[in-house]
CSV table of N, CA and C in Angstrom, one decimal:
chain,number,residue,atom,x,y,z
H,136,LEU,N,70.1,108.1,87.1
H,136,LEU,CA,69.4,107.3,88.4
H,136,LEU,C,68.4,107.8,89.3
H,137,LEU,N,67.4,107.5,89.8
H,137,LEU,CA,66.3,107.9,90.7
H,137,LEU,C,67.0,106.6,91.9
H,138,ILE,N,67.4,106.9,93.2
H,138,ILE,CA,67.7,105.6,93.9
H,138,ILE,C,66.9,106.1,95.3
H,139,PRO,N,66.0,105.2,95.8
H,139,PRO,CA,65.2,105.6,97.2
H,139,PRO,C,66.2,105.4,98.1
H,140,PHE,N,65.8,106.8,98.6
H,140,PHE,CA,66.9,107.0,100.0
H,140,PHE,C,67.0,105.9,100.8
H,141,TRP,N,66.7,105.1,101.0
H,141,TRP,CA,66.4,104.0,101.7
H,141,TRP,C,67.7,103.0,101.5
H,142,LEU,N,67.9,103.1,100.5
H,142,LEU,CA,69.3,102.3,99.9
H,142,LEU,C,70.6,103.0,100.5
H,143,SER,N,70.8,104.1,101.6
H,143,SER,CA,71.7,104.3,102.1
H,143,SER,C,72.8,103.7,102.4
H,144,GLY,N,72.6,102.2,102.5
H,144,GLY,CA,73.8,101.3,103.2
H,144,GLY,C,74.9,101.6,102.0
H,145,LEU,N,74.4,101.8,100.6
H,145,LEU,CA,75.4,101.7,99.6
H,145,LEU,C,75.9,102.8,99.6
H,146,PRO,N,77.7,103.0,98.8
H,146,PRO,CA,78.2,104.0,98.5
H,146,PRO,C,77.5,104.8,97.5
H,147,LEU,N,77.0,106.3,98.2
H,147,LEU,CA,76.0,106.8,97.0
H,147,LEU,C,76.8,108.3,97.2
H,148,GLN,N,76.8,108.7,96.1
H,148,GLN,CA,76.8,110.2,95.8
H,148,GLN,C,75.6,110.8,95.0
H,149,GLY,N,75.1,111.9,95.3
H,149,GLY,CA,73.8,112.5,95.1
H,149,GLY,C,74.0,114.0,94.4
H,150,ARG,N,72.9,114.2,94.0
H,150,ARG,CA,72.8,115.9,93.9
H,150,ARG,C,70.9,116.0,93.9
H,151,VAL,N,70.6,117.1,94.4
H,151,VAL,CA,69.2,117.4,94.4
H,151,VAL,C,68.5,117.9,93.6
H,152,GLU,N,67.4,118.2,92.1
H,152,GLU,CA,67.6,118.5,91.3
H,152,GLU,C,65.9,118.7,91.2
H,153,TYR,N,65.7,119.7,91.1
H,153,TYR,CA,63.8,119.8,91.1
H,153,TYR,C,63.0,119.0,92.1
H,154,GLY,N,63.7,118.8,93.5
H,154,GLY,CA,63.1,118.4,94.7
H,154,GLY,C,63.0,116.7,94.4
H,155,PHE,N,63.8,116.5,93.7
H,155,PHE,CA,64.0,114.8,93.7
H,155,PHE,C,65.6,115.0,94.1
H,156,LEU,N,66.1,113.5,94.7
H,156,LEU,CA,67.4,113.6,94.9
H,156,LEU,C,68.0,112.2,94.3
H,157,TRP,N,69.0,112.6,93.1
H,157,TRP,CA,69.2,111.9,92.2
H,157,TRP,C,70.7,111.5,93.2
H,158,MET,N,70.7,110.1,92.8
H,158,MET,CA,72.0,109.6,93.2
H,158,MET,C,72.5,108.6,92.2
H,159,THR,N,73.9,108.2,92.2
H,159,THR,CA,74.4,107.5,91.6
H,159,THR,C,75.6,106.9,92.3
H,160,LEU,N,75.6,105.2,92.1
H,160,LEU,CA,76.5,104.5,93.0
H,160,LEU,C,78.2,104.9,92.6
H,161,MET,N,78.5,104.5,93.4
H,161,MET,CA,79.9,105.3,93.1
H,161,MET,C,80.6,104.2,93.2
H,162,THR,N,81.5,103.6,92.1
H,162,THR,CA,82.4,102.5,92.2
H,162,THR,C,84.0,103.3,91.9
H,163,PRO,N,85.0,102.4,92.8
H,163,PRO,CA,85.8,102.9,92.3
H,163,PRO,C,86.7,103.0,91.5
H,164,LYS,N,87.4,103.9,90.9
H,164,LYS,CA,87.9,103.8,89.5
H,164,LYS,C,88.9,103.2,89.2
H,165,THR,N,89.2,102.4,88.0
H,165,THR,CA,90.1,101.8,88.0
H,165,THR,C,91.6,101.9,86.9
H,166,VAL,N,92.5,101.2,87.0
H,166,VAL,CA,93.7,101.4,86.3
H,166,VAL,C,93.4,101.9,84.7
H,167,ARG,N,92.3,101.0,83.9
H,167,ARG,CA,91.7,101.5,82.7
H,167,ARG,C,91.5,102.6,82.5
H,168,GLU,N,90.9,103.6,83.5
H,168,GLU,CA,90.1,104.8,83.2
H,168,GLU,C,91.3,105.8,83.4
H,169,ILE,N,92.7,105.2,83.6
H,169,ILE,CA,93.8,106.7,83.6
H,169,ILE,C,95.2,106.0,82.8
H,170,MET,N,95.3,104.6,82.4
H,170,MET,CA,96.3,104.6,81.8
H,170,MET,C,96.9,104.9,80.2
H,171,THR,N,97.6,105.0,80.1
H,171,THR,CA,98.1,105.6,78.8
H,171,THR,C,98.5,104.6,77.5
H,172,THR,N,97.4,104.6,76.9
H,172,THR,CA,97.4,103.3,76.0
H,172,THR,C,98.4,103.5,74.5
H,173,GLU,N,99.2,104.8,74.7
H,173,GLU,CA,99.8,104.9,73.1
H,173,GLU,C,100.9,104.8,73.7
H,174,MET,N,101.7,104.0,73.6
H,174,MET,CA,102.7,103.8,73.9
H,174,MET,C,104.1,103.2,72.9
H,175,VAL,N,105.5,103.5,73.0
H,175,VAL,CA,106.5,103.4,71.9
H,175,VAL,C,107.0,102.1,72.7
H,176,THR,N,107.5,100.8,72.2
H,176,THR,CA,108.1,99.8,73.0
H,176,THR,C,109.5,99.7,72.1
H,177,LEU,N,110.4,99.0,72.7
H,177,LEU,CA,111.9,98.6,72.4
H,177,LEU,C,112.1,97.1,72.6
H,178,LEU,N,113.1,96.8,72.1
H,178,LEU,CA,113.5,95.4,72.2
H,178,LEU,C,114.8,95.2,72.8
H,179,ARG,N,114.9,94.3,73.3
H,179,ARG,CA,116.3,94.3,74.3
H,179,ARG,C,117.3,94.4,74.0
H,180,ASN,N,117.6,93.8,72.4
H,180,ASN,CA,118.8,94.6,71.7
H,180,ASN,C,119.3,96.1,71.1
H,181,ASP,N,117.6,96.7,71.2
H,181,ASP,CA,118.0,98.2,70.5
H,181,ASP,C,119.2,98.7,71.6
H,182,THR,N,119.6,99.9,70.9
H,182,THR,CA,120.6,100.6,71.3
H,182,THR,C,120.3,101.8,72.2
H,183,LEU,N,121.5,101.9,73.4
H,183,LEU,CA,120.4,103.3,74.2
H,183,LEU,C,120.2,104.7,73.2
H,184,ARG,N,121.2,104.7,71.9
H,184,ARG,CA,121.0,105.7,71.1
H,184,ARG,C,119.4,105.5,70.5
H,185,LEU,N,118.9,104.5,70.4
H,185,LEU,CA,117.8,104.5,69.5
H,185,LEU,C,116.7,104.9,71.2
H,186,ALA,N,117.1,104.5,72.3
H,186,ALA,CA,116.0,104.5,73.1
H,186,ALA,C,116.1,106.2,73.2
H,187,ASP,N,117.2,106.5,73.6
H,187,ASP,CA,117.2,107.8,73.9
H,187,ASP,C,116.6,109.0,72.8
H,188,ASP,N,116.9,108.5,71.7
H,188,ASP,CA,116.1,109.4,70.3
H,188,ASP,C,114.7,109.2,70.3
H,189,MET,N,114.2,107.9,70.5
H,189,MET,CA,112.6,107.8,70.7
H,189,MET,C,112.1,108.4,72.2
H,190,MET,N,112.9,108.7,73.0
H,190,MET,CA,112.5,109.6,74.2
H,190,MET,C,112.3,111.1,73.6
H,191,ILE,N,113.4,111.7,73.2
H,191,ILE,CA,113.2,112.7,73.0
H,191,ILE,C,112.3,113.3,71.9
H,192,ARG,N,111.8,112.2,70.9
H,192,ARG,CA,111.3,112.4,69.7
H,192,ARG,C,109.7,112.7,70.4
H,193,THR,N,109.3,111.4,71.2
H,193,THR,CA,107.9,111.1,71.3
H,193,THR,C,107.6,111.9,72.7
H,194,ASN,N,108.6,112.6,73.7
H,194,ASN,CA,108.4,113.1,75.0
H,194,ASN,C,107.8,112.0,76.1
H,195,LEU,N,108.1,111.0,76.1
H,195,LEU,CA,107.8,109.9,76.6
H,195,LEU,C,108.7,109.8,77.8
H,196,ARG,N,108.3,109.1,78.8
H,196,ARG,CA,109.5,108.9,79.7
H,196,ARG,C,109.7,107.6,80.2
H,197,HIS,N,108.7,106.3,79.9
H,197,HIS,CA,108.6,105.2,80.1
H,197,HIS,C,108.5,104.3,78.8
H,198,PHE,N,109.4,103.3,78.8
H,198,PHE,CA,109.0,102.0,77.3
H,198,PHE,C,109.4,100.7,77.7
H,199,PRO,N,108.0,100.3,77.6
H,199,PRO,CA,108.3,98.6,77.5
H,199,PRO,C,109.2,98.1,76.8
H,200,VAL,N,109.9,97.1,77.3
H,200,VAL,CA,110.8,96.2,76.5
H,200,VAL,C,110.4,95.1,76.3
H,201,LEU,N,110.5,94.7,75.4
H,201,LEU,CA,110.1,93.1,74.7
H,201,LEU,C,110.7,92.3,74.1
H,202,GLU,N,110.5,91.2,74.2
H,202,GLU,CA,111.0,90.1,73.5
H,202,GLU,C,110.2,89.2,73.1
H,203,GLU,N,109.9,88.6,72.1
H,203,GLU,CA,108.9,88.1,71.6
H,203,GLU,C,107.4,88.1,71.6
H,204,GLY,N,107.3,89.8,71.6
H,204,GLY,CA,106.1,90.1,72.1
H,204,GLY,C,105.8,90.1,73.4
H,205,LYS,N,106.3,89.6,74.4
H,205,LYS,CA,105.9,89.9,75.6
H,205,LYS,C,107.0,90.5,76.3
H,206,ALA,N,106.7,91.3,77.6
H,206,ALA,CA,107.2,92.3,78.2
H,206,ALA,C,107.9,91.6,78.9
H,207,VAL,N,109.4,92.2,79.1
H,207,VAL,CA,110.5,91.7,79.8
H,207,VAL,C,110.9,92.6,80.8
H,208,GLY,N,110.3,93.7,80.5
H,208,GLY,CA,111.3,94.6,81.6
H,208,GLY,C,110.8,96.2,80.9
H,209,ILE,N,111.2,97.5,81.7
H,209,ILE,CA,110.8,98.5,81.5
H,209,ILE,C,111.9,99.4,81.5
H,210,ILE,N,112.0,100.2,80.5
H,210,ILE,CA,113.3,101.4,80.3
H,210,ILE,C,112.8,103.2,81.0
H,211,HIS,N,113.6,103.3,81.7
H,211,HIS,CA,112.7,104.8,82.3
H,211,HIS,C,114.2,105.9,81.9
H,212,ARG,N,113.6,107.0,81.6
H,212,ARG,CA,114.9,108.2,81.0
H,212,ARG,C,116.0,108.2,82.3
H,213,LEU,N,115.7,108.4,83.3
H,213,LEU,CA,116.9,108.3,84.6
H,213,LEU,C,117.5,106.8,84.7
H,214,ASP,N,117.1,105.6,83.9
H,214,ASP,CA,118.1,104.7,83.6
H,214,ASP,C,118.7,104.9,82.7
H,215,LEU,N,118.2,105.6,81.6
H,215,LEU,CA,119.3,106.0,80.9
H,215,LEU,C,120.5,106.8,80.7
H,216,ILE,N,120.1,107.9,81.8
H,216,ILE,CA,121.2,108.5,82.1
H,216,ILE,C,122.3,108.3,83.1
H,217,ARG,N,121.9,106.9,84.2
H,217,ARG,CA,122.4,106.6,84.9
H,217,ARG,C,123.5,105.7,83.8
H,218,ALA,N,122.8,104.8,82.8
H,218,ALA,CA,123.6,103.7,82.3
H,218,ALA,C,124.5,104.6,81.6
H,219,SER,N,124.6,105.7,81.4
H,219,SER,CA,125.5,106.6,80.2
H,219,SER,C,126.4,107.2,81.2
H,220,LEU,N,126.1,107.2,82.5
H,220,LEU,CA,127.2,107.8,83.4
H,220,LEU,C,128.4,106.9,83.5
H,221,VAL,N,127.9,105.4,84.1
H,221,VAL,CA,128.4,104.3,83.9
H,221,VAL,C,129.3,103.7,82.9
H,222,SER,N,128.5,103.8,81.8
H,222,SER,CA,129.6,103.2,80.6
H,222,SER,C,130.5,104.5,80.2
H,223,PHE,N,130.2,105.9,80.6
H,223,PHE,CA,131.0,106.6,80.2
H,223,PHE,C,132.4,106.1,81.1
H,224,ILE,N,132.4,105.5,82.4
H,224,ILE,CA,133.3,105.4,83.3
H,224,ILE,C,134.4,104.3,82.4
H,225,LYS,N,133.3,103.1,82.3
H,225,LYS,CA,134.0,102.0,81.9
H,225,LYS,C,134.7,102.1,80.3
H,226,TYR,N,133.6,103.0,79.7
H,226,TYR,CA,134.4,103.2,78.2
H,226,TYR,C,135.0,104.7,77.9
H,227,ARG,N,136.2,104.9,78.4
H,227,ARG,CA,136.8,106.3,78.6
H,227,ARG,C,137.0,106.8,77.4
H,228,ASN,N,137.5,105.4,76.6
H,228,ASN,CA,137.9,105.9,75.4
H,228,ASN,C,136.9,106.4,74.5
H,229,LEU,N,135.7,106.2,74.3
H,229,LEU,CA,134.6,106.5,73.3
H,229,LEU,C,133.9,107.7,73.7
H,230,SER,N,133.3,108.3,73.0
H,230,SER,CA,132.3,109.5,73.1
H,230,SER,C,131.4,109.3,73.6
H,231,PRO,N,130.6,110.2,74.2
H,231,PRO,CA,129.1,109.7,74.8
H,231,PRO,C,128.0,109.3,73.6
H,232,GLY,N,128.2,109.6,72.3
H,232,GLY,CA,127.6,109.2,71.2
H,232,GLY,C,127.6,107.8,70.7
H,233,GLU,N,129.1,107.3,70.6
H,233,GLU,CA,129.9,106.1,70.8
H,233,GLU,C,129.1,105.0,71.9
H,234,ILE,N,129.1,105.9,72.9
H,234,ILE,CA,128.6,104.9,74.2
H,234,ILE,C,126.9,104.5,74.1
H,235,LEU,N,126.6,105.4,73.4
H,235,LEU,CA,124.6,105.1,73.1
H,235,LEU,C,124.4,104.2,72.3
H,236,SER,N,125.7,104.0,71.2
H,236,SER,CA,125.4,103.4,70.1
H,236,SER,C,125.8,101.8,70.3
H,237,THR,N,126.5,101.7,71.6
H,237,THR,CA,127.3,100.3,72.1
H,237,THR,C,126.6,99.9,72.9
H,238,VAL,N,125.9,100.3,74.0
H,238,VAL,CA,125.0,99.7,74.8
H,238,VAL,C,123.8,99.7,74.7
H,239,VAL,N,123.3,98.4,75.3
H,239,VAL,CA,121.9,97.6,74.5
H,239,VAL,C,121.0,97.9,75.6
H,240,VAL,N,119.9,97.9,75.3
H,240,VAL,CA,118.9,98.3,76.7
H,240,VAL,C,119.0,97.5,77.4
H,241,ASN,N,119.1,96.2,76.9
H,241,ASN,CA,119.2,94.7,77.8
H,241,ASN,C,120.2,95.1,79.0
H,242,ASP,N,121.2,95.8,78.9
H,242,ASP,CA,122.2,96.1,79.7
H,242,ASP,C,121.6,97.1,80.9
H,243,VAL,N,120.8,97.6,80.8
H,243,VAL,CA,120.3,98.7,81.8
H,243,VAL,C,118.9,98.6,82.3
H,244,GLN,N,117.9,97.8,81.5
H,244,GLN,CA,116.5,97.7,82.2
H,244,GLN,C,116.3,97.2,83.4
H,245,MET,N,115.0,97.3,84.2
H,245,MET,CA,114.7,96.8,85.1
H,245,MET,C,114.2,95.5,84.8
H,246,GLU,N,114.3,94.8,85.8
H,246,GLU,CA,113.7,93.0,85.4
H,246,GLU,C,113.4,92.7,86.7
H,247,PRO,N,112.4,92.0,86.8
H,247,PRO,CA,111.1,91.9,86.0
H,247,PRO,C,110.1,93.1,86.1
H,248,PRO,N,109.3,93.3,85.0
H,248,PRO,CA,108.3,94.9,85.4
H,248,PRO,C,107.2,94.4,86.5
H,249,THR,N,107.2,95.9,87.0
H,249,THR,CA,106.0,95.4,87.8
H,249,THR,C,104.8,95.4,87.0
H,250,THR,N,103.9,94.7,87.0
H,250,THR,CA,102.6,94.5,86.2
H,250,THR,C,101.3,94.9,87.2
H,251,ILE,N,100.2,95.1,86.8
H,251,ILE,CA,98.9,95.3,87.1
H,251,ILE,C,97.8,94.8,86.0
H,252,SER,N,96.8,94.5,86.5
H,252,SER,CA,95.4,94.2,85.8
H,252,SER,C,94.4,95.7,85.5
H,253,PRO,N,94.2,95.7,84.4
H,253,PRO,CA,93.5,97.1,83.8
H,253,PRO,C,92.2,97.4,84.9
H,254,ASP,N,91.7,96.3,85.3
H,254,ASP,CA,90.6,96.6,86.5
H,254,ASP,C,90.9,96.5,87.5
H,255,ALA,N,92.2,96.2,88.4
H,255,ALA,CA,92.8,97.0,89.8
H,255,ALA,C,92.3,98.4,90.0
H,256,THR,N,91.7,98.5,91.1
H,256,THR,CA,91.3,99.9,91.5
H,256,THR,C,92.6,101.1,91.5
H,257,LEU,N,92.1,102.1,91.9
H,257,LEU,CA,93.5,103.2,91.9
H,257,LEU,C,93.9,103.0,93.1
H,258,LYS,N,93.4,102.4,94.2
H,258,LYS,CA,93.9,101.8,95.6
H,258,LYS,C,95.4,101.0,95.4
H,259,GLU,N,94.8,99.9,94.8
H,259,GLU,CA,95.5,99.1,94.6
H,259,GLU,C,96.5,99.1,93.8
H,260,ALA,N,96.7,100.1,92.9
H,260,ALA,CA,97.7,100.7,91.8
H,260,ALA,C,99.0,101.3,92.9
H,261,ALA,N,98.1,102.2,93.8
H,261,ALA,CA,98.7,103.3,94.4
H,261,ALA,C,99.9,102.4,95.5
H,262,ARG,N,99.4,101.3,96.0
H,262,ARG,CA,99.7,100.5,96.9
H,262,ARG,C,100.7,99.7,96.4
H,263,ILE,N,100.8,99.4,95.3
H,263,ILE,CA,101.9,98.5,94.6
H,263,ILE,C,103.0,99.4,93.9
H,264,VAL,N,102.8,100.8,93.7
H,264,VAL,CA,103.9,101.7,93.2
H,264,VAL,C,104.4,102.1,94.7
H,265,VAL,N,103.9,102.0,96.0
H,265,VAL,CA,104.9,102.6,97.0
H,265,VAL,C,105.3,101.3,97.5
H,266,GLU,N,104.8,100.3,97.5
H,266,GLU,CA,105.2,99.3,98.1
H,266,GLU,C,106.9,98.4,96.8
H,267,LYS,N,106.8,98.8,95.8
H,267,LYS,CA,107.8,98.6,94.8
H,267,LYS,C,108.4,99.7,94.6
H,268,ASN,N,108.6,101.0,95.0
H,268,ASN,CA,108.9,102.0,95.0
H,268,ASN,C,109.5,102.2,93.4
H,269,THR,N,108.3,101.9,92.9
H,269,THR,CA,108.4,102.1,91.1
H,269,THR,C,107.5,103.5,90.6
H,270,ASP,N,108.0,103.7,89.6
H,270,ASP,CA,107.5,104.9,88.9
H,270,ASP,C,106.0,104.4,87.9
H,271,CYS,N,106.4,103.1,87.5
H,271,CYS,CA,105.5,103.0,86.3
H,271,CYS,C,105.1,101.5,86.7
H,272,LEU,N,104.0,101.1,86.2
H,272,LEU,CA,103.4,99.7,86.1
H,272,LEU,C,102.8,99.5,85.0
H,273,LEU,N,103.3,98.3,84.3
H,273,LEU,CA,102.5,97.9,82.9
H,273,LEU,C,101.4,97.3,83.1
H,274,VAL,N,100.7,97.8,82.7
H,274,VAL,CA,99.1,97.1,82.4
H,274,VAL,C,98.8,96.2,81.6
H,275,VAL,N,98.7,95.0,82.1
H,275,VAL,CA,98.8,93.6,81.5
H,275,VAL,C,97.1,93.1,81.3
H,276,GLU,N,97.3,92.6,80.2
H,276,GLU,CA,95.2,92.0,79.9
H,276,GLU,C,95.5,90.5,79.3
H,277,ARG,N,95.2,89.4,79.9
H,277,ARG,CA,95.3,88.2,78.9
H,277,ARG,C,97.0,88.3,78.8
H,278,GLY,N,97.7,88.7,79.3
H,278,GLY,CA,99.2,88.2,78.9
H,278,GLY,C,100.0,89.5,77.9
H,279,ASP,N,99.1,90.5,77.5
H,279,ASP,CA,99.7,91.4,76.6
H,279,ASP,C,99.2,92.7,77.1
H,280,VAL,N,100.7,93.6,76.8
H,280,VAL,CA,100.6,94.7,77.4
H,280,VAL,C,99.9,95.5,77.0
H,281,VAL,N,98.6,96.1,77.3
H,281,VAL,CA,97.9,97.2,76.8
H,281,VAL,C,97.7,98.7,77.3
H,282,GLY,N,98.8,99.0,78.3
H,282,GLY,CA,98.9,100.9,78.4
H,282,GLY,C,99.8,100.2,79.7
H,283,LEU,N,100.2,101.9,80.1
H,283,LEU,CA,101.0,101.8,81.0
H,283,LEU,C,100.5,103.1,82.6
H,284,ALA,N,100.5,102.7,83.2
H,284,ALA,CA,100.2,103.6,84.6
H,284,ALA,C,101.7,104.3,85.2
H,285,THR,N,101.3,105.3,85.5
H,285,THR,CA,102.8,105.9,86.1
H,285,THR,C,102.5,106.4,87.7
H,286,ARG,N,103.1,107.0,88.2
H,286,ARG,CA,103.0,107.3,89.8
H,286,ARG,C,102.3,108.8,89.2
H,287,THR,N,102.6,109.5,88.3
H,287,THR,CA,102.3,111.0,87.6
H,287,THR,C,100.5,110.6,87.5
H,288,ASP,N,100.2,109.7,86.6
H,288,ASP,CA,99.1,109.4,86.3
H,288,ASP,C,97.7,109.3,87.8
H,289,LEU,N,98.6,108.4,89.0
H,289,LEU,CA,97.8,108.0,89.7
H,289,LEU,C,97.7,109.7,90.6
H,290,LEU,N,98.8,110.0,90.9
H,290,LEU,CA,98.9,111.4,91.6
H,290,LEU,C,97.8,112.5,91.0
H,291,ARG,N,97.9,112.7,89.8
H,291,ARG,CA,97.0,113.6,88.6
H,291,ARG,C,95.4,113.3,88.9
H,292,GLU,N,95.3,112.1,89.0
H,292,GLU,CA,93.8,111.2,89.3
H,292,GLU,C,93.4,111.7,91.2
H,293,MET,N,94.4,111.4,91.7
H,293,MET,CA,94.0,111.8,93.0
H,293,MET,C,94.0,113.4,93.4
H,294,ALA,N,94.3,114.1,93.0
H,294,ALA,CA,94.7,115.9,92.9
H,294,ALA,C,93.3,116.4,92.2
H,295,LYS,N,92.3,115.6,91.2
H,295,LYS,CA,91.0,116.2,91.0
H,295,LYS,C,90.1,116.3,91.8
H,296,ASP,N,89.3,117.8,91.7
H,296,ASP,CA,88.3,117.7,92.8
H,296,ASP,C,87.3,116.5,92.9
């Protein structure tokens, strides 16, 4: 896009090529551009055993928790560790495997999930992550979960050249 230099009031980024100044409008990146769309979801009544197995098999750390197709929470790897420790104290007579098979996701998940629009800017997402002290945002569009944006996703994008 060739933009006359007198439009310098707009946020522009340019390069010189063959004596012409090529300019492109700089628009803030959105959550849609960095979010993860490949997700594994869990249901409220799924056991911690299933959640743990899915985290190991998929190498993912955050799973949206659904009820009747709508997000009601999110479970993180650290939530499983915390729940296992608390449950171990509570159920001393059970083995760790039995505990994971007994306790359900609903007992350990965070509620309500922190959500954001896919059209929100990365600056907005970072502000929410800091204000809410959360590691993961559920990206929701028209009431449906369409992705996840994690603190790591935001940091990775900000660290790019």
